[in-house]
């Protein structure tokens, strides 16, 4: 998951604090430590500046790429024109992002609201914000309110949809030009700051992963338009990974993904899901969507062996899959499957047939810890299917559009 970047605006130096006998530097260090403890990356001048940098311009660019600012208001800061400029830009970001950019003024000992109002920062009307008072009695321990406000930002930032997958996509689009990402963000209808490139890639990633149902083949869709812009701008090795994630997340119903996850959470054994679908590749995309991990749950689609009983051949195929994929044999399989599920999700078997009770019984007897997903045009009409989970299905037209969209982009940008 991306860690929120928090700019720490201050006016302090070891020399000045030593001369005046104040503790501004100590307060700054305490805030930096708190940010790290909460899961944030603190952006402090000494951490981003290098010899020869135009330091103020670089700090302003760094601020534009953050998700919030802690403004340490000390007597030094009230006299600093640079702190005033940083505060002014932070208030601009707060307004244009409709308050999603956090501005957290912290009044340090020795600075008061009267002095703040009389300073050049008074024109920013920081009193509109929920300010934090760091009293002398608290010594060098950050006030609890400071941690509470920052924690809310961490939670909001971490609540980007499917944070692990969002991070996975964002890492692959981060080298796309700012202009292209801005165009894609507009196509997807997501708000962004055009000059905050390392934030825009997360916003675009979240937009790509948003569910975007369509009526059927030929329906316009912002996700398709975005992929036409994005895929040619990516490295060849990243295109397949983006396509494999974005299409299922945009088209597979979120309700169905939750149904699969609920089934796995409710029962460690005997899990059977039914999906009304024409092709097993549709079911595979359902599994990909339900995984909500950078890599999907381990999955096998057995191919029946000629000359064998159908169920016998499926059982043989599953055994070969487990042995070849995980190097486990019969006496180890149950313990290994439980471990595998805890680490990376349930091992899932996708079958493109309409199940009958005897087939289900035999498969569950052999492999009680597997998740079986049956995809068939009438899979949800199975008799005696009590206890099986019927997944929210696409209409026939939506299913064709799902497959056609994936195949089109695969043929155009990956197979080529």
Short mmCIF file of C-alpha atoms in Angstrom, two decimals:
data_model
loop_
_atom_site.label_atom_id
_atom_site.label_comp_id
_atom_site.label_asym_id
_atom_site.label_seq_id
_atom_site.Cartn_x
_atom_site.Cartn_y
_atom_site.Cartn_z
CA UNK A 1 0.00 0.00 0.00
CA UNK A 2 1.23 3.54 -0.72
CA UNK A 3 2.34 5.46 2.37
CA UNK A 4 0.94 9.00 2.54
CA UNK A 5 3.65 11.62 2.06
CA UNK A 6 3.35 14.38 4.67
CA UNK A 7 5.28 17.62 4.29
CA UNK A 8 6.60 19.02 7.57
CA UNK A 9 6.77 22.81 7.29
CA UNK A 10 8.93 24.46 9.95
CA UNK A 11 11.42 27.20 10.57
CA UNK A 12 14.11 25.84 12.80
CA UNK A 13 17.76 25.05 12.85
CA UNK A 14 20.02 23.55 15.43
CA UNK A 15 22.05 26.76 15.61
CA UNK A 16 19.10 29.12 15.99
CA UNK A 17 17.35 26.95 18.55
CA UNK A 18 20.56 26.67 20.56
CA UNK A 19 20.97 30.44 20.51
CA UNK A 20 17.39 31.15 21.63
CA UNK A 21 17.02 28.23 24.00
CA UNK A 22 13.88 26.87 22.29
CA UNK A 23 12.97 23.31 21.32
CA UNK A 24 11.71 23.71 17.72
CA UNK A 25 14.10 21.08 16.39
CA UNK A 26 13.03 18.61 19.05
CA UNK A 27 9.37 19.16 18.17
CA UNK A 28 10.14 18.62 14.48
CA UNK A 29 11.96 15.37 15.21
CA UNK A 30 9.08 14.16 17.39
CA UNK A 31 6.59 14.83 14.56
CA UNK A 32 8.82 13.03 12.06
CA UNK A 33 9.01 9.99 14.35
CA UNK A 34 5.23 10.02 14.84
CA UNK A 35 4.64 10.11 11.09
CA UNK A 36 6.85 7.08 10.59
CA UNK A 37 5.09 5.23 13.42
CA UNK A 38 1.69 5.93 11.84
CA UNK A 39 2.78 4.67 8.41
CA UNK A 40 3.53 7.98 6.67
CA UNK A 41 6.62 9.21 4.84
CA UNK A 42 7.75 12.51 6.34
CA UNK A 43 9.05 15.04 3.80
CA UNK A 44 11.50 17.32 5.63
CA UNK A 45 13.92 19.75 4.01
CA UNK A 46 17.06 17.95 5.19
CA UNK A 47 15.77 14.72 3.69
CA UNK A 48 15.12 15.96 0.16
CA UNK A 49 17.72 18.67 -0.46
CA UNK A 50 21.12 18.06 -2.00
CA UNK A 51 24.12 20.30 -2.49
CA UNK A 52 23.48 22.73 -5.33
CA UNK A 53 19.67 22.42 -5.23
CA UNK A 54 17.52 25.50 -5.61
CA UNK A 55 16.17 24.57 -2.25
CA UNK A 56 12.97 26.56 -2.00
CA UNK A 57 11.72 25.65 -5.50
CA UNK A 58 12.46 21.98 -4.82
CA UNK A 59 10.62 22.04 -1.51
CA UNK A 60 7.57 23.58 -3.19
CA UNK A 61 7.58 20.80 -5.80
CA UNK A 62 7.88 18.23 -3.03
CA UNK A 63 4.88 19.76 -1.26
CA UNK A 64 2.78 19.51 -4.43
CA UNK A 65 3.50 15.77 -4.48
CA UNK A 66 2.32 15.15 -0.91
CA UNK A 67 -1.06 14.21 0.51
CA UNK A 68 -0.87 16.55 3.48
CA UNK A 69 1.15 19.01 5.53
CA UNK A 70 1.93 19.43 9.20
CA UNK A 71 2.56 23.15 9.72
CA UNK A 72 4.65 23.71 12.85
CA UNK A 73 3.87 27.26 13.98
CA UNK A 74 6.62 28.59 16.21
CA UNK A 75 7.78 32.18 16.79
CA UNK A 76 10.41 31.44 14.13
CA UNK A 77 7.79 30.26 11.65
CA UNK A 78 5.64 33.36 12.15
CA UNK A 79 8.61 35.45 10.97
CA UNK A 80 9.51 33.19 8.01
CA UNK A 81 8.44 34.19 4.51
CA UNK A 82 9.25 30.69 3.24
CA UNK A 83 6.97 29.02 5.78
CA UNK A 84 4.28 31.49 4.73
CA UNK A 85 4.68 30.44 1.07
CA UNK A 86 4.51 26.76 1.99
CA UNK A 87 1.39 27.39 4.06
CA UNK A 88 -0.17 29.37 1.22
CA UNK A 89 0.41 26.54 -1.29
CA UNK A 90 -0.92 23.98 1.19
CA UNK A 91 -4.15 25.98 1.58
CA UNK A 92 -4.47 26.11 -2.21
CA UNK A 93 -4.12 22.32 -2.35
CA UNK A 94 -6.65 21.97 0.48
CA UNK A 95 -9.19 24.00 -1.50
CA UNK A 96 -8.70 22.52 -4.99
CA UNK A 97 -8.82 18.97 -3.66
CA UNK A 98 -12.03 19.75 -1.75
CA UNK A 99 -10.22 19.27 1.57
CA UNK A 100 -8.72 15.86 0.71
CA UNK A 101 -5.27 17.41 1.11
CA UNK A 102 -4.78 17.59 4.87
CA UNK A 103 -3.46 20.84 6.36
CA UNK A 104 -2.75 20.43 10.07
CA UNK A 105 -1.49 23.58 11.84
CA UNK A 106 0.26 22.83 15.15
CA UNK A 107 0.78 25.71 17.58
CA UNK A 108 4.08 25.17 19.38
CA UNK A 109 4.88 26.63 22.80
CA UNK A 110 5.62 30.34 22.54
CA UNK A 111 3.28 30.95 19.59
CA UNK A 112 -0.35 31.92 20.07
CA UNK A 113 -3.40 32.62 17.98
CA UNK A 114 -3.09 36.38 18.50
CA UNK A 115 0.45 36.35 17.14
CA UNK A 116 -0.66 34.13 14.26
CA UNK A 117 -3.45 36.51 13.29
CA UNK A 118 -1.06 39.49 13.33
CA UNK A 119 1.55 37.73 11.19
CA UNK A 120 1.55 37.49 7.40
CA UNK A 121 -0.04 34.03 7.81
CA UNK A 122 -3.09 35.73 9.28
CA UNK A 123 -4.41 36.40 5.78
CA UNK A 124 -4.62 32.62 5.16
CA UNK A 125 -7.34 32.28 7.82
CA UNK A 126 -5.85 29.10 9.28
CA UNK A 127 -8.49 29.33 11.99
CA UNK A 128 -10.83 27.63 9.53
CA UNK A 129 -8.94 24.46 10.21
CA UNK A 130 -8.93 22.19 13.24
CA UNK A 131 -5.71 23.37 14.87
CA UNK A 132 -3.63 21.42 17.38
CA UNK A 133 -2.10 23.05 20.46
CA UNK A 134 1.20 21.61 21.65
CA UNK A 135 1.52 22.99 25.14
CA UNK A 136 4.70 23.35 27.15
CA UNK A 137 3.26 20.88 29.66
CA UNK A 138 3.32 18.13 27.02
CA UNK A 139 7.10 18.56 26.76
CA UNK A 140 8.29 16.70 23.66
CA UNK A 141 5.40 14.24 23.40
CA UNK A 142 3.13 15.01 20.40
CA UNK A 143 -0.47 15.77 21.45
CA UNK A 144 -2.91 12.90 21.01
CA UNK A 145 -5.05 15.02 18.69
CA UNK A 146 -2.13 15.24 16.26
CA UNK A 147 -1.97 11.46 15.95
CA UNK A 148 -5.74 11.18 15.59
CA UNK A 149 -5.88 13.64 12.70
CA UNK A 150 -2.96 11.98 10.92
CA UNK A 151 -4.45 8.53 11.48
CA UNK A 152 -7.59 9.59 9.64
CA UNK A 153 -5.47 10.54 6.62
CA UNK A 154 -3.66 7.19 6.72
CA UNK A 155 -6.99 5.40 6.80
CA UNK A 156 -8.38 7.42 3.89
CA UNK A 157 -5.26 6.93 1.83
CA UNK A 158 -5.18 3.24 2.67
CA UNK A 159 -8.82 2.87 1.71
CA UNK A 160 -8.08 3.32 -1.96
CA UNK A 161 -9.97 0.46 -3.56
CA UNK A 162 -8.01 -2.81 -3.39
CA UNK A 163 -4.83 -1.15 -2.02
CA UNK A 164 -2.46 -4.00 -2.92
CA UNK A 165 -3.71 -4.14 -6.52
CA UNK A 166 -3.77 -0.33 -6.75
CA UNK A 167 -0.13 -0.29 -5.68
CA UNK A 168 0.63 -3.00 -8.25
CA UNK A 169 -0.92 -0.98 -11.08
CA UNK A 170 0.53 2.34 -9.88
CA UNK A 171 4.06 0.94 -9.97
CA UNK A 172 3.59 0.00 -13.64
CA UNK A 173 2.16 3.32 -14.78
CA UNK A 174 4.48 5.61 -12.81
CA UNK A 175 6.82 6.13 -15.77
CA UNK A 176 4.01 7.23 -18.11
CA UNK A 177 4.29 10.93 -18.89
CA UNK A 178 2.40 13.41 -16.72
CA UNK A 179 0.47 14.68 -19.75
CA UNK A 180 -0.71 11.18 -20.70
CA UNK A 181 -1.71 10.36 -17.12
CA UNK A 182 -3.65 13.62 -16.90
CA UNK A 183 -5.49 12.79 -20.14
CA UNK A 184 -6.32 9.32 -18.81
CA UNK A 185 -7.52 10.75 -15.50
CA UNK A 186 -9.90 13.05 -17.37
CA UNK A 187 -11.16 10.14 -19.49
CA UNK A 188 -11.82 8.14 -16.33
CA UNK A 189 -13.50 11.06 -14.63
CA UNK A 190 -11.20 11.08 -11.59
CA UNK A 191 -9.93 14.23 -9.88
CA UNK A 192 -6.20 14.78 -9.88
CA UNK A 193 -3.51 17.41 -9.50
CA UNK A 194 -1.76 17.62 -12.86
CA UNK A 195 1.59 18.63 -11.34
CA UNK A 196 1.61 15.94 -8.62
CA UNK A 197 2.74 13.09 -10.86
CA UNK A 198 3.53 10.56 -8.13
CA UNK A 199 0.03 11.02 -6.77
CA UNK A 200 -1.71 11.00 -10.16
CA UNK A 201 -0.50 7.49 -10.92
CA UNK A 202 -2.40 6.22 -7.84
CA UNK A 203 -5.52 8.18 -8.77
CA UNK A 204 -5.42 6.82 -12.32
CA UNK A 205 -4.83 3.29 -11.03
CA UNK A 206 -7.86 3.52 -8.75
CA UNK A 207 -9.92 4.83 -11.67
CA UNK A 208 -8.84 1.95 -13.90
CA UNK A 209 -9.83 -0.54 -11.22
CA UNK A 210 -13.31 0.93 -10.73
CA UNK A 211 -16.24 -1.26 -11.69
CA UNK A 212 -17.65 -0.04 -15.02
CA UNK A 213 -20.56 -2.23 -16.17
CA UNK A 214 -21.75 -1.88 -19.77
CA UNK A 215 -24.92 -2.98 -21.53
CA UNK A 216 -23.14 -5.25 -23.97
CA UNK A 217 -21.01 -5.41 -27.11
CA UNK A 218 -20.35 -2.01 -28.69
CA UNK A 219 -21.11 0.04 -25.57
CA UNK A 220 -18.83 3.01 -24.96
CA UNK A 221 -16.68 2.81 -21.85
CA UNK A 222 -14.11 5.12 -20.26
CA UNK A 223 -11.97 2.12 -19.30
CA UNK A 224 -11.60 1.11 -22.94
CA UNK A 225 -10.70 4.67 -23.97
CA UNK A 226 -8.16 4.84 -21.14
CA UNK A 227 -6.53 1.54 -22.17
CA UNK A 228 -6.16 2.80 -25.74
CA UNK A 229 -4.09 5.69 -24.34
CA UNK A 230 -2.28 3.77 -21.62
CA UNK A 231 -1.13 0.47 -23.14
CA UNK A 232 1.05 1.95 -25.91
CA UNK A 233 2.71 4.19 -23.31
CA UNK A 234 3.73 1.22 -21.13
CA UNK A 235 6.74 -1.01 -21.31
CA UNK A 236 5.99 -4.15 -23.29
CA UNK A 237 6.50 -6.35 -20.24
CA UNK A 238 3.92 -4.38 -18.22
CA UNK A 239 1.06 -4.41 -20.74
CA UNK A 240 -0.15 -7.96 -20.08
CA UNK A 241 -0.09 -7.43 -16.31
CA UNK A 242 -2.20 -4.26 -16.60
CA UNK A 243 -4.69 -5.88 -18.98
CA UNK A 244 -5.03 -8.98 -16.79
CA UNK A 245 -6.02 -6.81 -13.83
CA UNK A 246 -7.97 -3.89 -15.28
CA UNK A 247 -10.48 -5.77 -17.44
CA UNK A 248 -11.73 -8.12 -14.67
CA UNK A 249 -11.96 -5.29 -12.14
CA UNK A 250 -13.91 -3.11 -14.55
CA UNK A 251 -16.32 -5.77 -15.77
CA UNK A 252 -16.79 -8.55 -13.18
CA UNK A 253 -19.48 -7.55 -10.68
CA UNK A 254 -18.03 -6.56 -7.31
CA UNK A 255 -20.96 -8.41 -5.73
CA UNK A 256 -19.77 -11.69 -7.27
CA UNK A 257 -16.23 -11.13 -6.03
CA UNK A 258 -17.57 -10.59 -2.53
CA UNK A 259 -19.72 -13.71 -2.81
CA UNK A 260 -16.63 -15.79 -3.59
CA UNK A 261 -14.66 -14.26 -0.73
CA UNK A 262 -17.55 -14.76 1.69
CA UNK A 263 -17.80 -18.41 0.65
CA UNK A 264 -14.11 -18.94 1.37
CA UNK A 265 -14.29 -17.12 4.69
CA UNK A 266 -17.35 -19.05 5.86
CA UNK A 267 -16.19 -22.59 5.13
CA UNK A 268 -12.70 -24.10 5.03
CA UNK A 269 -13.97 -27.18 3.19
CA UNK A 270 -16.68 -28.28 0.77
CA UNK A 271 -16.86 -25.03 -1.21
CA UNK A 272 -18.74 -24.99 -4.48
CA UNK A 273 -19.69 -21.91 -6.52
CA UNK A 274 -21.93 -21.84 -9.60
CA UNK A 275 -21.63 -19.26 -12.36
CA UNK A 276 -23.91 -18.89 -15.34
CA UNK A 277 -21.36 -18.33 -18.11
CA UNK A 278 -20.59 -19.65 -21.57
CA UNK A 279 -16.80 -19.87 -21.24
CA UNK A 280 -14.37 -20.89 -18.56
CA UNK A 281 -12.27 -17.80 -19.30
CA UNK A 282 -15.12 -15.74 -17.86
CA UNK A 283 -14.93 -17.75 -14.65
CA UNK A 284 -11.16 -17.24 -14.58
CA UNK A 285 -11.73 -13.50 -14.66
CA UNK A 286 -14.16 -13.85 -11.76
CA UNK A 287 -11.40 -15.53 -9.76
CA UNK A 288 -8.95 -12.80 -10.78
CA UNK A 289 -11.37 -10.14 -9.59
CA UNK A 290 -12.15 -11.90 -6.31
CA UNK A 291 -8.46 -12.36 -5.47
CA UNK A 292 -7.80 -8.64 -4.85
CA UNK A 293 -4.10 -9.46 -4.81
CA UNK A 294 -1.36 -8.59 -7.31
CA UNK A 295 -1.35 -12.24 -8.36
CA UNK A 296 -4.62 -14.20 -8.54
CA UNK A 297 -5.50 -17.15 -6.39
CA UNK A 298 -3.80 -20.32 -7.69
CA UNK A 299 -6.09 -21.69 -10.36
CA UNK A 300 -6.45 -24.78 -12.54
CA UNK A 301 -8.87 -25.50 -15.39
CA UNK A 302 -8.64 -29.28 -15.93
CA UNK A 303 -8.88 -30.67 -19.46
CA UNK A 304 -10.60 -34.11 -19.47
CA UNK A 305 -8.45 -36.96 -20.70
CA UNK A 306 -9.70 -39.04 -23.62
CA UNK A 307 -10.80 -42.55 -22.83
CA UNK A 308 -11.32 -41.95 -19.12
CA UNK A 309 -14.39 -41.42 -17.00
CA UNK A 310 -14.92 -37.67 -16.84
CA UNK A 311 -14.67 -37.30 -13.06
CA UNK A 312 -11.74 -39.72 -12.86
CA UNK A 313 -9.89 -37.68 -15.48
CA UNK A 314 -10.61 -34.40 -13.65
CA UNK A 315 -9.30 -35.88 -10.39
CA UNK A 316 -6.14 -37.06 -12.19
CA UNK A 317 -5.65 -33.61 -13.74
CA UNK A 318 -6.01 -31.91 -10.35
CA UNK A 319 -3.50 -34.27 -8.75
CA UNK A 320 -1.00 -33.57 -11.54
CA UNK A 321 -1.57 -29.83 -11.13
CA UNK A 322 -0.91 -29.95 -7.39
CA UNK A 323 2.19 -32.07 -7.85
CA UNK A 324 3.62 -29.99 -10.70
CA UNK A 325 2.68 -26.59 -9.29
CA UNK A 326 3.42 -27.17 -5.61
CA UNK A 327 5.39 -30.43 -5.52
CA UNK A 328 2.93 -32.01 -3.07
CA UNK A 329 1.63 -35.58 -3.04
CA UNK A 330 -1.45 -37.20 -1.52
CA UNK A 331 -0.32 -37.44 2.10
CA UNK A 332 0.71 -33.76 2.13
CA UNK A 333 -2.03 -32.18 0.07
CA UNK A 334 -4.54 -31.18 2.76
CA UNK A 335 -1.98 -29.47 5.01
CA UNK A 336 -0.34 -27.78 2.04
CA UNK A 337 -3.63 -26.45 0.64
CA UNK A 338 -4.51 -24.92 4.00
CA UNK A 339 -1.10 -23.22 4.14
CA UNK A 340 -1.39 -22.04 0.54
CA UNK A 341 -4.80 -20.50 1.20
CA UNK A 342 -3.55 -18.63 4.26
CA UNK A 343 -0.65 -17.20 2.27
CA UNK A 344 -2.07 -16.46 -1.19
CA UNK A 345 -5.72 -17.49 -1.37
CA UNK A 346 -7.67 -20.69 -2.01
CA UNK A 347 -6.53 -23.01 -4.76
CA UNK A 348 -9.42 -22.83 -7.22
CA UNK A 349 -10.57 -25.37 -9.78
CA UNK A 350 -12.59 -23.97 -12.69
CA UNK A 351 -14.76 -26.45 -14.58
CA UNK A 352 -16.80 -25.60 -17.65
CA UNK A 353 -19.55 -28.12 -17.02
CA UNK A 354 -22.93 -28.31 -15.35
CA UNK A 355 -22.27 -30.27 -12.15
CA UNK A 356 -24.36 -33.13 -10.88
CA UNK A 357 -24.56 -34.17 -7.22
CA UNK A 358 -22.43 -37.29 -7.68
CA UNK A 359 -19.67 -35.33 -9.44
CA UNK A 360 -19.62 -32.75 -6.65
CA UNK A 361 -19.59 -35.46 -3.98
CA UNK A 362 -16.61 -37.26 -5.51
CA UNK A 363 -14.60 -34.09 -6.06
CA UNK A 364 -15.17 -32.87 -2.52
CA UNK A 365 -14.31 -36.27 -1.11
CA UNK A 366 -10.97 -36.23 -2.92
CA UNK A 367 -10.20 -32.54 -2.40
CA UNK A 368 -12.28 -31.06 0.44
CA UNK A 369 -10.08 -27.95 0.78
CA UNK A 370 -10.24 -26.82 -2.85
CA UNK A 371 -12.64 -24.17 -4.13
CA UNK A 372 -14.65 -25.50 -7.09
CA UNK A 373 -16.16 -23.01 -9.53
CA UNK A 374 -18.52 -24.47 -12.14
CA UNK A 375 -19.15 -22.22 -15.17
CA UNK A 376 -21.89 -23.29 -17.55
CA UNK A 377 -24.76 -21.71 -19.43
CA UNK A 378 -27.15 -23.32 -16.94
CA UNK A 379 -24.82 -23.93 -14.01
CA UNK A 380 -27.14 -22.12 -11.64
CA UNK A 381 -30.04 -24.45 -12.54
CA UNK A 382 -28.45 -27.50 -10.94
CA UNK A 383 -30.83 -29.70 -9.01
CA UNK A 384 -29.98 -30.42 -5.39
CA UNK A 385 -27.64 -27.43 -5.23
CA UNK A 386 -28.45 -26.42 -1.66
CA UNK A 387 -25.32 -25.08 -0.02
CA UNK A 388 -23.72 -24.04 -3.31
CA UNK A 389 -23.03 -20.34 -3.87
CA UNK A 390 -24.69 -18.90 -6.96
CA UNK A 391 -22.59 -15.99 -8.17
CA UNK A 392 -23.98 -12.77 -9.59
CA UNK A 393 -23.69 -13.31 -13.35
CA UNK A 394 -23.24 -11.11 -16.38
CA UNK A 395 -25.86 -11.05 -19.11
CA UNK A 396 -24.87 -12.96 -22.27
CA UNK A 397 -24.16 -9.64 -24.00
CA UNK A 398 -22.00 -8.42 -21.10
CA UNK A 399 -20.07 -11.67 -21.06
CA UNK A 400 -19.33 -11.42 -24.81
CA UNK A 401 -18.21 -7.81 -24.35
CA UNK A 402 -15.89 -8.86 -21.51
CA UNK A 403 -14.19 -11.48 -23.66
CA UNK A 404 -14.05 -9.29 -26.76
CA UNK A 405 -12.53 -6.38 -24.84
CA UNK A 406 -9.79 -8.54 -23.40
CA UNK A 407 -9.03 -10.27 -26.71
CA UNK A 408 -8.97 -7.03 -28.67
CA UNK A 409 -6.40 -5.37 -26.45
CA UNK A 410 -4.38 -8.56 -26.11
CA UNK A 411 -4.18 -8.96 -29.88
CA UNK A 412 -3.41 -5.29 -30.49
CA UNK A 413 -0.85 -4.53 -27.80
CA UNK A 414 0.52 -7.80 -26.43
CA UNK A 415 0.50 -10.49 -29.09
CA UNK A 416 1.66 -8.03 -31.76
#
